[in-house]
Amino acid sequence: MSEAGPNHRIRPMRAADLVDVVRIEKQSFKAPWSREQFLASVGGGGVQLNLVLESWEPGGPCRIAGYTSAWVVAGEMEINNVAVAEESRRQGHGKRILSYLLDEAARLNCSEVSLEVSRANCAAIQLYEACGFRKTGLRRGYYRDSGDDALILTRIMGDLF
């Protein structure tokens, strides 16, 4: 399972990636997952997708530019995290990761894909809506660290957007 482009590829996350993944997590979220939480999710049971996006400049070193964590239960995919390193933002990496997850959801015959996103995260909401997600619910005070509400966004697979 990997997706490659001219200067990037998506591949399964490995324990050796966690230094970079945790760094990106801390840059991206007010209440980040710990290394131990990621370690517990890598290689766990069930259908889990823990992926990294590697990026490089021609002739340059390969680095982890982003990651995602999702799982599939009862034919539905739940996206836990999508994050891109600060220095790699605004380069289309978030959309690449999300598109890859949607392709995997189709391959796994998922009926829908859902996620929670902070109501204050306008950039992420815009990306998700551009990829066919629609608001289906609200969790008031969902984020304990900030008290922010979470929007529940869902993409019904097979819907054209």
PDB file of N, CA, C and O in Angstrom, residues 35-65:
ATOM      1  N   ARG A  35       3.731   9.844  21.904  1.00  0.00           N
ATOM      2  CA  ARG A  35       4.439   8.786  21.166  1.00  0.00           C
ATOM      3  C   ARG A  35       3.832   7.433  21.498  1.00  0.00           C
ATOM      4  O   ARG A  35       3.650   6.581  20.625  1.00  0.00           O
ATOM      5  N   GLU A  36       3.502   7.221  22.760  1.00  0.00           N
ATOM      6  CA  GLU A  36       2.949   5.943  23.204  1.00  0.00           C
ATOM      7  C   GLU A  36       1.586   5.679  22.557  1.00  0.00           C
ATOM      8  O   GLU A  36       1.276   4.546  22.193  1.00  0.00           O
ATOM      9  N   GLN A  37       0.774   6.724  22.404  1.00  0.00           N
ATOM     10  CA  GLN A  37      -0.525   6.550  21.752  1.00  0.00           C
ATOM     11  C   GLN A  37      -0.345   6.155  20.288  1.00  0.00           C
ATOM     12  O   GLN A  37      -1.054   5.286  19.783  1.00  0.00           O
ATOM     13  N   PHE A  38       0.591   6.802  19.615  1.00  0.00           N
ATOM     14  CA  PHE A  38       0.861   6.425  18.225  1.00  0.00           C
ATOM     15  C   PHE A  38       1.419   5.013  18.151  1.00  0.00           C
ATOM     16  O   PHE A  38       1.020   4.222  17.301  1.00  0.00           O
ATOM     17  N   LEU A  39       2.340   4.682  19.033  1.00  0.00           N
ATOM     18  CA  LEU A  39       2.957   3.359  19.029  1.00  0.00           C
ATOM     19  C   LEU A  39       1.898   2.277  19.215  1.00  0.00           C
ATOM     20  O   LEU A  39       1.931   1.241  18.549  1.00  0.00           O
ATOM     21  N   ALA A  40       0.938   2.530  20.082  1.00  0.00           N
ATOM     22  CA  ALA A  40      -0.150   1.570  20.308  1.00  0.00           C
ATOM     23  C   ALA A  40      -1.012   1.401  19.060  1.00  0.00           C
ATOM     24  O   ALA A  40      -1.569   0.325  18.832  1.00  0.00           O
ATOM     25  N   SER A  41      -1.116   2.451  18.241  1.00  0.00           N
ATOM     26  CA  SER A  41      -1.980   2.365  17.060  1.00  0.00           C
ATOM     27  C   SER A  41      -1.268   1.788  15.845  1.00  0.00           C
ATOM     28  O   SER A  41      -1.918   1.323  14.919  1.00  0.00           O
ATOM     29  N   VAL A  42       0.062   1.805  15.828  1.00  0.00           N
ATOM     30  CA  VAL A  42       0.814   1.285  14.684  1.00  0.00           C
ATOM     31  C   VAL A  42       0.856  -0.237  14.793  1.00  0.00           C
ATOM     32  O   VAL A  42       1.328  -0.785  15.775  1.00  0.00           O
ATOM     33  N   GLY A  43       0.325  -0.893  13.777  1.00  0.00           N
ATOM     34  CA  GLY A  43       0.367  -2.352  13.745  1.00  0.00           C
ATOM     35  C   GLY A  43      -0.663  -3.016  14.630  1.00  0.00           C
ATOM     36  O   GLY A  43      -0.557  -4.193  14.927  1.00  0.00           O
ATOM     37  N   GLY A  44      -1.685  -2.272  15.064  1.00  0.00           N
ATOM     38  CA  GLY A  44      -2.722  -2.844  15.902  1.00  0.00           C
ATOM     39  C   GLY A  44      -3.662  -3.727  15.098  1.00  0.00           C
ATOM     40  O   GLY A  44      -3.515  -3.907  13.899  1.00  0.00           O
ATOM     41  N   GLY A  45      -4.667  -4.272  15.774  1.00  0.00           N
ATOM     42  CA  GLY A  45      -5.620  -5.154  15.128  1.00  0.00           C
ATOM     43  C   GLY A  45      -6.650  -4.381  14.327  1.00  0.00           C
ATOM     44  O   GLY A  45      -6.699  -3.154  14.358  1.00  0.00           O
ATOM     45  N   GLY A  46      -7.491  -5.108  13.592  1.00  0.00           N
ATOM     46  CA  GLY A  46      -8.522  -4.469  12.785  1.00  0.00           C
ATOM     47  C   GLY A  46      -7.928  -3.786  11.571  1.00  0.00           C
ATOM     48  O   GLY A  46      -6.751  -3.918  11.267  1.00  0.00           O
ATOM     49  N   VAL A  47      -8.767  -3.054  10.869  1.00  0.00           N
ATOM     50  CA  VAL A  47      -8.305  -2.315   9.703  1.00  0.00           C
ATOM     51  C   VAL A  47      -7.935  -0.912  10.172  1.00  0.00           C
ATOM     52  O   VAL A  47      -8.803  -0.097  10.454  1.00  0.00           O
ATOM     53  N   GLN A  48      -6.653  -0.690  10.344  1.00  0.00           N
ATOM     54  CA  GLN A  48      -6.137   0.613  10.749  1.00  0.00           C
ATOM     55  C   GLN A  48      -5.241   1.133   9.651  1.00  0.00           C
ATOM     56  O   GLN A  48      -4.468   0.378   9.076  1.00  0.00           O
ATOM     57  N   LEU A  49      -5.369   2.410   9.388  1.00  0.00           N
ATOM     58  CA  LEU A  49      -4.520   3.060   8.396  1.00  0.00           C
ATOM     59  C   LEU A  49      -3.711   4.122   9.124  1.00  0.00           C
ATOM     60  O   LEU A  49      -4.261   5.156   9.517  1.00  0.00           O
ATOM     61  N   ASN A  50      -2.459   3.848   9.347  1.00  0.00           N
ATOM     62  CA  ASN A  50      -1.525   4.795   9.931  1.00  0.00           C
ATOM     63  C   ASN A  50      -0.470   5.027   8.869  1.00  0.00           C
ATOM     64  O   ASN A  50       0.354   4.149   8.599  1.00  0.00           O
ATOM     65  N   LEU A  51      -0.531   6.190   8.243  1.00  0.00           N
ATOM     66  CA  LEU A  51       0.256   6.456   7.045  1.00  0.00           C
ATOM     67  C   LEU A  51       1.064   7.732   7.199  1.00  0.00           C
ATOM     68  O   LEU A  51       0.663   8.643   7.924  1.00  0.00           O
ATOM     69  N   VAL A  52       2.183   7.780   6.493  1.00  0.00           N
ATOM     70  CA  VAL A  52       2.963   9.018   6.402  1.00  0.00           C
ATOM     71  C   VAL A  52       3.088   9.408   4.939  1.00  0.00           C
ATOM     72  O   VAL A  52       3.065   8.563   4.045  1.00  0.00           O
ATOM     73  N   LEU A  53       3.215  10.715   4.729  1.00  0.00           N
ATOM     74  CA  LEU A  53       3.501  11.245   3.411  1.00  0.00           C
ATOM     75  C   LEU A  53       4.944  11.724   3.447  1.00  0.00           C
ATOM     76  O   LEU A  53       5.291  12.585   4.258  1.00  0.00           O
ATOM     77  N   GLU A  54       5.777  11.109   2.614  1.00  0.00           N
ATOM     78  CA  GLU A  54       7.175  11.526   2.478  1.00  0.00           C
ATOM     79  C   GLU A  54       7.277  12.467   1.291  1.00  0.00           C
ATOM     80  O   GLU A  54       6.605  12.279   0.277  1.00  0.00           O
ATOM     81  N   SER A  55       8.118  13.479   1.427  1.00  0.00           N
ATOM     82  CA  SER A  55       8.297  14.470   0.381  1.00  0.00           C
ATOM     83  C   SER A  55       9.778  14.772   0.236  1.00  0.00           C
ATOM     84  O   SER A  55      10.541  14.629   1.194  1.00  0.00           O
ATOM     85  N   TRP A  56      10.182  15.175  -0.977  1.00  0.00           N
ATOM     86  CA  TRP A  56      11.576  15.523  -1.210  1.00  0.00           C
ATOM     87  C   TRP A  56      11.676  16.456  -2.404  1.00  0.00           C
ATOM     88  O   TRP A  56      10.796  16.509  -3.249  1.00  0.00           O
ATOM     89  N   GLU A  57      12.737  17.214  -2.423  1.00  0.00           N
ATOM     90  CA  GLU A  57      13.097  18.018  -3.580  1.00  0.00           C
ATOM     91  C   GLU A  57      14.028  17.169  -4.436  1.00  0.00           C
ATOM     92  O   GLU A  57      14.767  16.336  -3.907  1.00  0.00           O
ATOM     93  N   PRO A  58      14.038  17.352  -5.754  1.00  0.00           N
ATOM     94  CA  PRO A  58      14.940  16.558  -6.600  1.00  0.00           C
ATOM     95  C   PRO A  58      16.379  16.629  -6.075  1.00  0.00           C
ATOM     96  O   PRO A  58      16.912  17.705  -5.832  1.00  0.00           O
ATOM     97  N   GLY A  59      16.953  15.475  -5.850  1.00  0.00           N
ATOM     98  CA  GLY A  59      18.314  15.370  -5.347  1.00  0.00           C
ATOM     99  C   GLY A  59      18.453  15.643  -3.865  1.00  0.00           C
ATOM    100  O   GLY A  59      19.545  15.566  -3.315  1.00  0.00           O
ATOM    101  N   GLY A  60      17.339  15.965  -3.196  1.00  0.00           N
ATOM    102  CA  GLY A  60      17.385  16.299  -1.775  1.00  0.00           C
ATOM    103  C   GLY A  60      16.965  15.135  -0.894  1.00  0.00           C
ATOM    104  O   GLY A  60      16.558  14.078  -1.389  1.00  0.00           O
ATOM    105  N   PRO A  61      17.047  15.338   0.414  1.00  0.00           N
ATOM    106  CA  PRO A  61      16.678  14.269   1.348  1.00  0.00           C
ATOM    107  C   PRO A  61      15.167  14.069   1.421  1.00  0.00           C
ATOM    108  O   PRO A  61      14.394  14.993   1.164  1.00  0.00           O
ATOM    109  N   CYS A  62      14.776  12.883   1.769  1.00  0.00           N
ATOM    110  CA  CYS A  62      13.373  12.534   1.961  1.00  0.00           C
ATOM    111  C   CYS A  62      13.001  12.882   3.405  1.00  0.00           C
ATOM    112  O   CYS A  62      13.759  12.608   4.322  1.00  0.00           O
ATOM    113  N   ARG A  63      11.832  13.515   3.597  1.00  0.00           N
ATOM    114  CA  ARG A  63      11.391  13.852   4.946  1.00  0.00           C
ATOM    115  C   ARG A  63       9.892  13.587   5.066  1.00  0.00           C
ATOM    116  O   ARG A  63       9.170  13.593   4.066  1.00  0.00           O
ATOM    117  N   ILE A  64       9.448  13.364   6.278  1.00  0.00           N
ATOM    118  CA  ILE A  64       8.022  13.157   6.510  1.00  0.00           C
ATOM    119  C   ILE A  64       7.356  14.523   6.550  1.00  0.00           C
ATOM    120  O   ILE A  64       7.688  15.371   7.389  1.00  0.00           O
ATOM    121  N   ALA A  65       6.443  14.744   5.620  1.00  0.00           N
ATOM    122  CA  ALA A  65       5.762  16.028   5.496  1.00  0.00           C
ATOM    123  C   ALA A  65       4.381  16.013   6.135  1.00  0.00           C
ATOM    124  O   ALA A  65       3.811  17.065   6.400  1.00  0.00           O
TER     125      ALA A  65
END
